[in-house]
Every structure is written in structure tokens, then in C-alpha cells.
Amino acid sequence: MNRGADMEKVIGKSILKGMAIGKILFYQKGQQQVKHIKVEDTEAEKKRYEEAKEIAVRQLNELQEKATKEAGEMNAAVFEVYAIMLEDGDYVDSVLNIIETQQVNAEFAVATTGDNFSKMFAEMDDDYFKARAVDVKDISERLIDVLSGKENGGNIGNEPVIIVADDLAPSETVQMDKEKLLGFVTRHGSSNSHTAILARTMNIPALIGVDIREEWDGKLAIIDGYSGTLYVEPDQETYDQMKVRQEEDRKSREMLQQLKGKEDVTLDGKKIKLYANIGGVKDVASVLANDAAGIGLFRSEFLYLESEDYPSEESQFAAYKTVAENMAGKKVIVRTLDIGADKQIDYFNLNHENNPAMGYRAIRICLDRVDIFKTQLRALLRASVFGNIAIMYPMIISVDEVRKIKEIVEEVKAEFDAKGVPYGEFEQGIMIETPAAVMISDLLAEEVDFFSIGTNDLTQYTLAIDRQNMKLDNIYDSHHPAVLRMIQMTIENGHKHGCWVGICGELGADPTLTKTFLEMGIDELSVSPSLVLPTRKNIREIDIQKHNS
Ligand code: PEP
Ligand code: MG
């Protein structure tokens, strides 16, 4: 092995303590790569396009077959629609026409056609056609990927890789094949962005704030998530050291396995519920593997982010039912749709906002577009028959909102009662993630069964620091006394007024605060699946009485 002549060592901010060794795949968003190239032989270019179209149709047919097996015929139908769109006469004519008249490469002709058609759809009044804007973009990107010899979007090839990218949106991350992802390295992003949270949920080492370079594509690299270092083309000595560290990492994880089946209880007998956060059905396996006592936060918006269009009641019902059944009676807290801010979904056609974190998001959208909200509630209520589902509402700022939500839930129940559709018992709770909710937590506690403190947003809104802003990452301080006092106040008010209180923000897994939270009287902590056992270890080593004496 002759490694290392050109080793580069770059420092970034680590998102997860772990090691990854593998080849780099430099990931670029499809559209950015399209170059305008003059061509002489337009006939050859047209032929190239026709061939790419056939490949894309074949890919879509294969995807349709795979999706039919995995997600049912209805959910797979979208690929059939895409295949039909690829053959659409107007679309095809436009591409051929641009190649011919402008004497340009097929990629450019497809990109131009895709842009034109998607703009045209987006401007239509009809919601159905509006939503097709995204589909046209998608098929155009697929065609461009085929033409330029790249795999399609979410597919990152067959070999496991470390993805290096400028930035990754949650919608991109969630579509990547988890089996093939060894790690992420990005230039942008912040430690509390949803892409970072996803990396933690998927237990994938990730670094942000790295000065990335395209030349790294295909090179061997190592992510050391303990020191926040990326080694590109490591020398033999570094490689050997990191291999040792990787092995130590594996062993310490193995040691934690011994805590499986053990209680979440302090040395002096204080019991706590230790739950896990998930983004979708596929994360349940890791919740079970890490022996969490329940799911404290199912970020249901990822069902929407993974989807090409509004997920139907049936597809949501299937997802919630599967999670509830797999958890076999353990609590599953599903948070209703929380999009907006960094979680953008094209088919919602949300307007551009100057300050989206404080904008039209989460429950505000649901209370405005009640049809979307009711579809989700129906799916949740129906699924509640199959397990221990609880429903949680995000971004609450007033009692009024909670009352409106409860009225809508009652409407859904009344519809079901009239039709004889069964639903189970379910707790209802709210996220406490705005200072407003903290300050009126005594009043809110009268309305709901539980609180779950979202420290990611609570920190952002309390300190007036955008959680996405990398420049402010070093002063985004969830340990700030203002945040800790808010947590204390929420727990006290919750308990006084009959609510149990948990934490589902990233701070819940902070080992330096586990004792503080227990002293404050927290009832539940919900953490990334991979952090369940480390958190259990902390809890079991704490003696609250001793500290107080
Ligand atoms: C939070 O804000 O702490 C939270 C758990 O929700 P999200 O990170 O999805 O905004
Ligand atoms: Mg939040």
C-alpha cells in the first residue's frame, strides 16, 4: 500500500462521535452542472437524447416495480406518471427543437425545457397542475444525470461512500440509501440543522464547516468524528491509527450493548423514560436495536419530504400503523407536520419568506390548510388502534391554537363515530419550543396530557440565534441560563397542572446535563437512537441525593 504522499488534513465541526473510512463521492445538485456547449452534429445530439430518454424510462419502470413491492401500487404510481411525462410530445419536441435551432448539447436543451415547463406549471391556477412543476424538474434532472453519465439523485451508487457536498437539504439526505452512506462532509450547515439531526438519527459520522474540494472525488478519506478531522488520502501511519480508533469505537459500542434490557434508573432509584427520536419507519429497527422504551419524537414531516406529492391518508396510515405495531405497545409520539424554515417541500408551493424560521410553518400551516392537517389526523387516529400512539403538535404559542387543534381532532372523531371507523385512546401533547409557550406553560398544561421541550428551537428563539447560521454556531448555546431556566419553568408548571414533561431536542442527550434534568424532575428524555445506550449509562451512574446533600 503506498498511501499518503498527498495527505490532506482538514478540520470541521463534528456532528457525531464516530469513525468512517471510505471513498469520497463529491455530490453536486443536478442542475448546477449543466453546461452550455455548442455542437456541430445536432443529429448525433438528438440521438443521444433519445437514448437517454429510453434509459430513463427503463429506470423509472424498475423503480415502479421496486416501489410497488415496498410501498404498494398507489405509492408507486408516481413513477409511471414520470415515465409518461418523459414521452410527452410537447416536452420531447421542445428538447429536439432547442438542440436543432440553438445547436446546443442535449443536457442544456433538457435543462432549458425543464425550467420552462416547470415555470409554466407553477403559474397555473389548478393545484394539481401546480404540483406537476416539481415532477417536470425531477424528470429533467434524471435525464441530465443519464446524459452526463451520473446516477440519479438519491442513488449514490453501489459502493459505500463518504458524501462530500457544499450543503445537503433534509430532502436530499433522507432519500439517500442509508446502507451506502459512510459519512457526510459539508461546507455549510450547522450542528442543529435537520441534516445534522438526520446524520445523528442514522448514526452516521458527519463534519460540517469543512473547506471541501471537488478534486477529492473518488479519493480515500477518513472522518474522525471524535476530533472533527477529515483526512483525505491518509498516509499509512494515520490510516493505521485511525483503523485502531475505529476498532476501539466499535468495542465501546459493543460494551454499551450490555446495558440492553437494563432499567433507566439512577443509583438512588429515580426512574425516567428514555425514548428515541425517529424520522421514518426505517428508523424503528435502530430504536429497537438500541432498546429505547418508546419513541419520543417521530418527525412525521419526513414522510412528506420523501414524497413527490402530499402523502395520502392511506400511505400515512400504513407508516404510523407499522411503527405502532413494531413498537408493540410502547409509546410512539408522532409529531404532526412541522415543515417550513429549513424543511422546504416543493409541492407545498410556499412563498419565499425573508424570515422563514419565524414564518409560515408547522402548526400555522396546519391550522390554515386544515384539509392537510385532517388527512394526517385521520391516519393517526386510525393507526392508534394498533399500538400506543400519542399525538404532539409543534411550534405552539397560544392556548387558542391548542383549543383549535382539539376542536379539529373532535371533528375527525365525530366523522369516524358517524362512519363507524375505529380509533384508539391517545394522549395529546405539545412541543414547548417557543418562549411564549414556556411563559404560559401553566395555562397550556391545563389543555394537554404532556409537554415535550424542543430545545433546538427553544434555544434559537430564546437567544435570537438562527439555528441554521453556521457563523453563530459557537454562540448558539443551549446551556445558556435563559434556556435552562425555561426548561425548569416548563417542568414545574407542567407538574403543577397535571402534565408529564420530556425533552426531545438534541440537548436531551447532552451527558453534561443529564443530572441537571433529573434534578429538575424531567420525566422523559428522547434522544437519537444511537445515543440511547450512552444516555442510559449516564443515568445509571447518577446519584441525585448525593449531589444535593
Ligand atoms: C426542537 O426544536 O428541539 C425539535 C425537537 O424539533 P425540530 O428539531 O424538528 O425542529
Ligand atoms: Mg422544533
XYZ file of C-alpha atoms and ligand atoms in Angstrom:
560
model
C 0.000 0.000 0.000
C 1.512 3.320 -0.974
C -0.619 5.891 0.733
C -0.049 9.327 1.950
C 2.199 11.356 -0.326
C -0.625 13.860 -0.693
C -2.463 13.509 2.599
C -4.687 16.440 3.465
C -5.904 17.033 6.984
C -8.889 19.347 7.352
C -10.756 20.355 10.475
C -14.521 20.726 10.694
C -17.220 20.614 13.296
C -18.250 17.112 14.263
C -21.907 16.142 14.409
C -21.485 12.625 15.725
C -18.723 10.840 17.589
C -17.819 8.003 15.278
C -15.402 6.903 12.589
C -15.869 6.461 8.845
C -13.337 5.205 6.329
C -14.116 5.039 2.636
C -14.061 6.673 -0.758
C -15.347 10.180 -1.282
C -18.268 10.873 -3.565
C -18.421 14.542 -4.433
C -22.128 15.246 -4.531
C -23.487 18.056 -6.669
C -27.049 19.032 -7.240
C -28.031 18.034 -10.761
C -28.922 21.425 -12.127
C -25.696 23.161 -11.194
C -23.654 21.033 -13.514
C -25.376 21.777 -16.796
C -23.011 23.497 -19.196
C -23.947 25.256 -22.403
C -21.902 23.602 -25.152
C -22.124 24.391 -28.878
C -22.449 21.262 -31.027
C -21.898 20.770 -34.758
C -23.653 17.478 -35.186
C -27.173 18.149 -33.919
C -28.424 14.782 -35.253
C -25.952 12.927 -33.045
C -27.027 15.066 -30.098
C -30.693 14.270 -30.730
C -29.837 10.583 -30.853
C -28.004 10.910 -27.545
C -31.131 12.463 -26.063
C -33.423 9.717 -27.443
C -31.158 7.049 -25.974
C -31.033 8.797 -22.587
C -34.818 9.030 -22.627
C -35.084 5.260 -23.138
C -32.698 4.602 -20.251
C -34.614 6.993 -18.002
C -37.917 5.285 -18.855
C -36.346 1.913 -18.092
C -35.047 3.220 -14.741
C -38.492 4.510 -13.883
C -40.106 1.198 -14.719
C -37.639 -0.556 -12.444
C -38.285 1.974 -9.688
C -42.007 1.449 -10.116
C -41.581 -2.295 -9.654
C -39.393 -1.808 -6.570
C -41.760 0.748 -5.064
C -44.805 -1.459 -5.736
C -43.171 -4.210 -3.714
C -42.030 -1.910 -0.912
C -44.761 0.690 -0.687
C -47.760 -0.594 -2.624
C -49.171 0.130 -6.026
C -50.656 3.509 -5.159
C -47.388 4.954 -3.946
C -45.541 3.544 -6.923
C -47.874 5.145 -9.450
C -45.835 8.333 -9.445
C -43.047 6.601 -11.382
C -45.480 5.580 -14.073
C -46.594 9.204 -14.343
C -42.954 10.254 -14.698
C -42.353 7.735 -17.446
C -45.384 9.071 -19.310
C -44.165 12.648 -18.880
C -40.805 11.707 -20.395
C -42.609 10.639 -23.565
C -44.843 13.707 -23.652
C -44.910 15.149 -27.184
C -44.590 18.819 -26.210
C -41.668 18.126 -23.892
C -39.839 15.973 -26.435
C -40.454 18.479 -29.261
C -39.121 21.312 -27.135
C -35.867 19.466 -26.377
C -35.319 18.456 -30.004
C -36.150 21.932 -31.179
C -33.665 23.588 -28.828
C -30.882 21.195 -29.875
C -31.621 21.906 -33.548
C -32.152 25.650 -33.531
C -29.617 26.627 -30.865
C -27.065 23.954 -31.813
C -26.516 23.040 -28.192
C -25.830 19.920 -26.161
C -28.747 17.731 -25.060
C -28.153 18.435 -21.335
C -28.643 22.153 -21.891
C -31.746 21.592 -24.060
C -33.275 19.360 -21.380
C -32.442 21.819 -18.581
C -33.986 24.712 -20.523
C -37.102 22.704 -21.364
C -37.394 21.515 -17.756
C -37.167 25.103 -16.465
C -39.707 26.412 -18.965
C -42.225 23.658 -18.354
C -41.919 23.765 -14.597
C -42.393 27.558 -14.583
C -45.440 27.127 -16.800
C -46.951 24.537 -14.415
C -46.105 26.575 -11.323
C -48.026 29.545 -12.700
C -51.224 27.580 -13.322
C -54.207 28.109 -11.027
C -55.120 24.476 -10.694
C -53.377 22.867 -7.677
C -52.952 19.577 -9.497
C -51.033 21.178 -12.366
C -49.096 23.393 -9.974
C -47.776 20.287 -8.271
C -46.570 18.934 -11.638
C -43.883 21.662 -11.690
C -41.775 19.551 -9.338
C -42.328 16.417 -11.420
C -41.057 18.066 -14.588
C -37.964 19.237 -12.737
C -37.408 15.743 -11.441
C -37.629 14.019 -14.824
C -35.384 16.663 -16.349
C -32.755 16.117 -13.671
C -32.967 12.380 -14.214
C -32.401 12.856 -17.941
C -29.448 15.165 -17.313
C -27.919 12.633 -14.918
C -28.244 9.880 -17.535
C -26.833 12.136 -20.268
C -23.855 13.098 -18.143
C -23.237 9.518 -17.057
C -24.232 10.156 -13.437
C -26.521 8.047 -11.313
C -29.819 9.556 -10.367
C -30.291 11.970 -7.407
C -30.818 9.920 -4.244
C -28.974 6.946 -5.690
C -25.360 7.290 -4.655
C -24.058 4.191 -6.416
C -23.351 0.689 -5.186
C -20.221 1.191 -3.164
C -20.457 2.692 0.344
C -19.136 6.265 0.243
C -18.419 9.382 2.245
C -20.532 12.135 0.724
C -18.816 15.480 0.333
C -21.128 18.347 -0.597
C -21.495 22.071 -0.374
C -24.679 21.606 1.582
C -27.335 18.942 1.905
C -31.025 19.643 2.284
C -33.010 17.320 4.560
C -34.989 16.213 1.488
C -31.764 15.081 -0.225
C -30.337 13.348 2.816
C -33.472 11.434 3.522
C -33.552 9.992 0.007
C -30.034 8.623 0.124
C -29.575 4.905 0.539
C -28.530 4.577 4.193
C -26.711 1.315 3.532
C -24.305 3.099 1.208
C -23.633 6.123 3.379
C -20.492 6.014 5.490
C -20.427 9.680 6.397
C -21.125 13.273 5.360
C -18.790 16.211 4.985
C -20.284 19.588 4.102
C -19.094 23.148 3.731
C -22.317 24.650 5.081
C -24.854 23.528 7.649
C -24.985 23.932 11.402
C -24.938 21.416 14.201
C -28.655 21.787 14.872
C -29.847 21.823 11.291
C -32.113 18.970 10.302
C -29.447 17.464 8.078
C -27.202 17.215 11.137
C -30.041 15.749 13.171
C -30.653 13.189 10.424
C -26.998 12.200 10.473
C -27.297 11.585 14.203
C -30.522 9.634 13.791
C -28.911 7.493 11.127
C -25.783 7.137 13.283
C -23.566 8.452 10.529
C -20.360 10.376 11.314
C -20.575 13.845 9.814
C -18.493 17.004 9.692
C -19.715 20.467 8.802
C -17.851 23.693 8.073
C -15.203 21.929 6.007
C -13.428 23.695 3.182
C -14.320 20.991 0.659
C -12.702 20.462 -2.763
C -14.053 18.810 -5.869
C -10.697 17.108 -6.559
C -11.356 14.827 -3.601
C -13.926 12.913 -5.635
C -13.016 9.206 -5.645
C -10.194 9.546 -3.100
C -9.888 7.548 0.096
C -10.806 9.515 3.213
C -11.279 9.133 6.938
C -13.724 11.021 9.141
C -12.645 11.131 12.765
C -15.832 12.323 14.447
C -14.081 12.453 17.834
C -11.644 15.181 16.863
C -13.642 16.648 13.953
C -10.934 15.804 11.441
C -11.144 14.734 7.824
C -8.116 13.013 6.300
C -8.044 12.811 2.516
C -5.583 10.301 1.066
C -4.283 9.430 4.537
C -0.678 8.320 4.920
C -0.038 4.809 6.135
C 0.606 5.860 9.731
C -2.597 7.877 10.001
C -4.559 5.132 8.286
C -3.295 2.545 10.777
C -4.007 4.841 13.755
C -7.500 5.537 12.568
C -8.169 1.852 11.961
C -7.239 1.264 15.596
C -9.522 4.076 16.698
C -12.343 2.677 14.587
C -11.889 -0.664 16.298
C -11.922 0.998 19.750
C -15.067 2.821 18.748
C -16.672 -0.465 17.714
C -15.645 -2.082 21.009
C -17.014 0.727 23.179
C -20.303 0.472 21.299
C -20.264 -3.245 21.931
C -19.739 -2.634 25.661
C -22.812 -0.442 25.704
C -24.810 -3.399 24.403
C -24.598 -4.847 27.909
C -26.978 -2.112 29.021
C -29.737 -3.502 26.859
C -32.655 -4.693 28.924
C -31.462 -2.658 31.913
C -33.693 -0.078 33.597
C -33.327 3.657 33.144
C -32.913 4.415 36.802
C -30.440 6.458 38.845
C -28.333 4.994 41.649
C -30.790 6.416 44.152
C -33.797 4.975 42.428
C -35.230 7.797 40.273
C -36.773 6.239 37.177
C -37.064 8.045 33.875
C -38.482 7.193 30.467
C -35.766 7.008 27.841
C -37.195 7.248 24.350
C -35.737 7.736 20.857
C -36.308 10.206 18.025
C -37.036 8.966 14.520
C -37.631 10.409 11.061
C -39.414 7.461 9.482
C -40.447 3.824 9.539
C -36.963 2.607 8.703
C -35.518 4.108 11.899
C -37.640 1.836 14.083
C -35.138 -1.001 13.646
C -32.468 1.107 15.302
C -34.864 2.177 18.099
C -35.443 -1.492 18.873
C -31.785 -2.410 18.441
C -30.862 0.280 20.967
C -33.579 -0.777 23.364
C -35.401 2.543 23.749
C -38.535 2.372 25.885
C -40.549 4.238 23.271
C -40.448 6.839 20.525
C -40.499 10.339 21.943
C -40.484 12.169 18.629
C -41.465 10.845 15.230
C -40.735 13.778 12.924
C -43.631 12.996 10.597
C -42.649 15.720 8.130
C -40.035 13.345 6.734
C -42.894 11.307 5.261
C -43.790 14.461 3.363
C -40.171 15.251 2.471
C -39.644 11.794 0.986
C -42.766 12.040 -1.071
C -43.288 13.584 -4.513
C -46.741 14.820 -3.582
C -48.928 15.156 -0.482
C -48.803 11.732 1.170
C -52.271 10.202 1.165
C -54.186 9.196 4.291
C -53.572 5.555 3.328
C -49.820 5.868 2.960
C -49.543 7.770 6.248
C -51.808 5.291 7.992
C -49.582 2.445 6.763
C -46.472 4.201 8.124
C -47.937 5.029 11.565
C -49.503 1.573 11.862
C -46.202 -0.145 11.045
C -44.345 1.939 13.628
C -47.034 1.379 16.285
C -47.124 -2.370 15.628
C -43.352 -2.744 15.623
C -43.116 -0.892 18.914
C -45.580 -3.422 20.315
C -47.444 -1.324 22.850
C -44.556 1.020 23.687
C -45.322 4.715 23.410
C -44.999 6.265 19.918
C -45.260 10.055 19.972
C -45.926 11.311 16.469
C -45.381 14.989 15.911
C -47.707 16.416 13.322
C -46.290 18.031 10.208
C -43.541 20.527 11.008
C -42.380 21.999 7.720
C -41.159 25.437 6.794
C -37.845 27.006 7.826
C -35.095 24.579 6.710
C -37.592 21.853 5.773
C -38.979 23.037 2.470
C -41.200 20.910 0.254
C -41.733 21.996 -3.351
C -45.276 20.716 -3.749
C -46.478 22.878 -0.837
C -45.641 25.874 -3.029
C -44.795 28.010 -0.032
C -43.957 31.591 -0.819
C -40.450 32.852 -0.310
C -40.131 34.436 3.139
C -37.448 36.705 4.494
C -37.527 35.039 7.862
C -38.914 31.527 7.428
C -37.949 30.310 10.914
C -40.428 32.845 12.229
C -42.776 32.403 9.348
C -45.490 30.245 7.904
C -44.536 26.884 9.356
C -45.600 23.862 11.349
C -48.941 24.184 13.162
C -49.509 27.553 11.498
C -49.747 25.784 8.135
C -51.897 23.005 9.579
C -54.395 25.415 11.116
C -54.551 27.307 7.837
C -54.701 24.323 5.490
C -56.965 22.205 7.613
C -57.501 19.620 4.841
C -53.832 18.620 5.052
C -53.998 18.519 8.849
C -57.155 16.427 8.890
C -55.685 13.896 6.469
C -52.814 13.388 8.894
C -55.084 13.245 11.937
C -57.322 10.654 10.281
C -54.312 8.491 9.526
C -53.058 8.858 13.106
C -56.387 8.122 14.749
C -56.878 5.024 12.615
C -53.355 3.849 13.440
C -53.952 4.405 17.160
C -55.908 1.142 17.196
C -52.685 -0.749 16.501
C -50.485 0.470 19.327
C -49.771 3.176 21.868
C -49.812 6.311 19.722
C -49.677 9.823 21.153
C -50.037 12.964 19.048
C -47.872 16.029 19.537
C -48.242 19.485 17.990
C -45.245 21.678 17.082
C -44.497 25.418 17.385
C -47.313 26.250 19.774
C -47.524 29.842 21.006
C -51.041 30.146 22.418
C -53.874 28.429 24.259
C -56.103 29.414 21.393
C -54.096 27.297 18.950
C -54.353 24.273 21.216
C -58.107 24.712 21.568
C -58.496 24.990 17.780
C -56.431 21.838 17.322
C -58.562 19.970 19.833
C -61.722 21.088 18.052
C -60.364 19.727 14.771
C -59.456 16.442 16.456
C -63.008 16.278 17.813
C -64.367 16.844 14.296
C -62.322 13.929 12.999
C -63.523 11.756 15.868
C -67.143 12.719 15.153
C -66.689 11.813 11.461
C -65.266 8.448 12.473
C -68.019 7.849 15.026
C -70.640 8.553 12.366
C -68.994 6.164 9.923
C -68.088 3.542 12.497
C -64.358 3.882 11.848
C -62.483 2.630 14.924
C -59.801 4.618 16.720
C -57.982 4.053 19.978
C -57.208 6.109 23.049
C -54.351 8.543 22.542
C -52.590 11.179 24.575
C -52.207 14.656 23.136
C -49.268 16.887 23.866
C -47.408 19.897 22.585
C -43.844 20.832 21.827
C -42.546 23.579 24.087
C -40.165 25.307 21.717
C -41.107 28.953 21.843
C -40.522 31.297 24.791
C -44.239 32.170 24.559
C -45.180 28.555 25.274
C -42.822 28.464 28.257
C -44.259 31.639 29.736
C -47.822 30.331 29.523
C -46.936 26.710 30.239
C -49.191 26.758 33.329
C -52.166 27.546 31.083
C -51.129 25.178 28.309
C -50.712 22.348 30.803
C -54.432 22.547 31.549
C -55.154 21.708 27.910
C -52.906 18.731 27.181
C -51.506 15.493 28.596
C -47.819 16.161 28.129
C -45.116 18.607 27.101
C -42.015 17.804 25.120
C -39.376 20.514 25.187
C -37.833 21.185 21.786
C -34.531 22.666 22.871
C -33.306 23.139 19.300
C -35.929 25.733 18.501
C -36.275 26.932 22.088
C -32.588 27.900 22.048
C -32.959 29.577 18.659
C -35.961 31.670 19.723
C -34.747 32.432 23.241
C -31.300 33.583 22.188
C -32.457 35.079 18.873
C -29.877 32.953 17.057
C -30.779 31.251 13.803
C -30.015 27.577 14.379
C -29.059 27.281 10.703
C -26.485 30.016 10.773
C -23.070 28.442 10.856
C -21.400 31.691 11.758
C -23.324 31.772 15.011
C -22.899 28.089 15.821
C -20.330 28.893 18.516
C -22.725 31.201 20.399
C -25.812 29.057 19.859
C -25.607 27.948 23.474
C -28.281 25.556 24.695
C -26.624 25.733 28.140
C -27.444 29.431 28.386
C -29.067 30.096 31.781
C -32.101 31.537 29.995
C -32.686 28.218 28.234
C -32.109 26.170 31.383
C -34.477 28.373 33.385
C -37.107 27.949 30.679
C -36.740 24.183 30.932
C -37.066 24.357 34.710
C -40.138 26.582 34.477
C -41.802 24.282 31.957
C -41.237 21.226 34.140
C -42.575 22.982 37.234
C -45.654 24.341 35.505
C -46.307 21.042 33.756
C -46.166 19.103 37.000
C -48.282 21.598 38.910
C -51.007 21.320 36.312
C -51.007 17.614 35.636
C -48.702 17.181 32.613
C -45.705 14.947 32.338
C -42.715 16.654 30.727
C -39.976 15.406 28.414
C -37.175 16.797 26.271
C -36.868 15.761 22.644
C -34.409 18.412 21.410
C -30.744 17.500 20.930
C -29.929 18.828 24.405
C -31.747 15.833 25.902
C -28.741 13.685 25.002
C -26.126 16.043 26.419
C -24.306 13.951 29.032
C -23.203 17.029 30.964
C -26.831 17.924 31.645
C -28.430 14.551 32.364
C -28.054 15.084 36.101
C -29.412 18.640 35.942
C -32.500 17.450 34.067
C -33.097 14.679 36.562
C -32.790 17.158 39.408
C -35.272 19.406 37.689
C -37.686 16.466 37.675
C -37.801 15.631 33.976
C -39.976 12.583 33.242
C -38.680 11.607 29.826
C -35.693 12.122 27.552
C -35.923 11.361 23.863
C -32.614 11.116 22.018
C -31.205 9.813 18.714
C -31.382 6.010 18.698
C -27.585 5.727 18.765
C -27.480 7.838 21.944
C -29.990 5.789 23.922
C -27.429 3.431 25.457
C -24.825 6.146 26.232
C -27.608 8.148 27.927
C -28.731 5.058 29.856
C -25.149 4.659 31.046
C -25.147 8.262 32.339
C -28.485 7.899 34.082
C -27.402 4.728 35.841
C -24.251 6.388 37.183
C -26.069 9.377 38.714
C -26.965 9.800 42.371
C -29.266 12.788 42.739
C -29.469 12.678 46.553
C -25.722 12.640 46.925
C -25.377 15.777 44.858
C -27.949 17.582 46.962
C -26.539 16.647 50.353
C -36.682 21.058 18.545
O -36.940 22.156 18.034
O -35.954 20.923 19.542
C -37.224 19.827 17.964
C -37.088 18.660 18.569
O -37.836 19.915 16.749
P -37.015 20.095 15.375
O -35.558 19.900 15.683
O -37.523 19.074 14.429
O -37.357 21.490 14.998
Mg -38.514 22.309 16.571
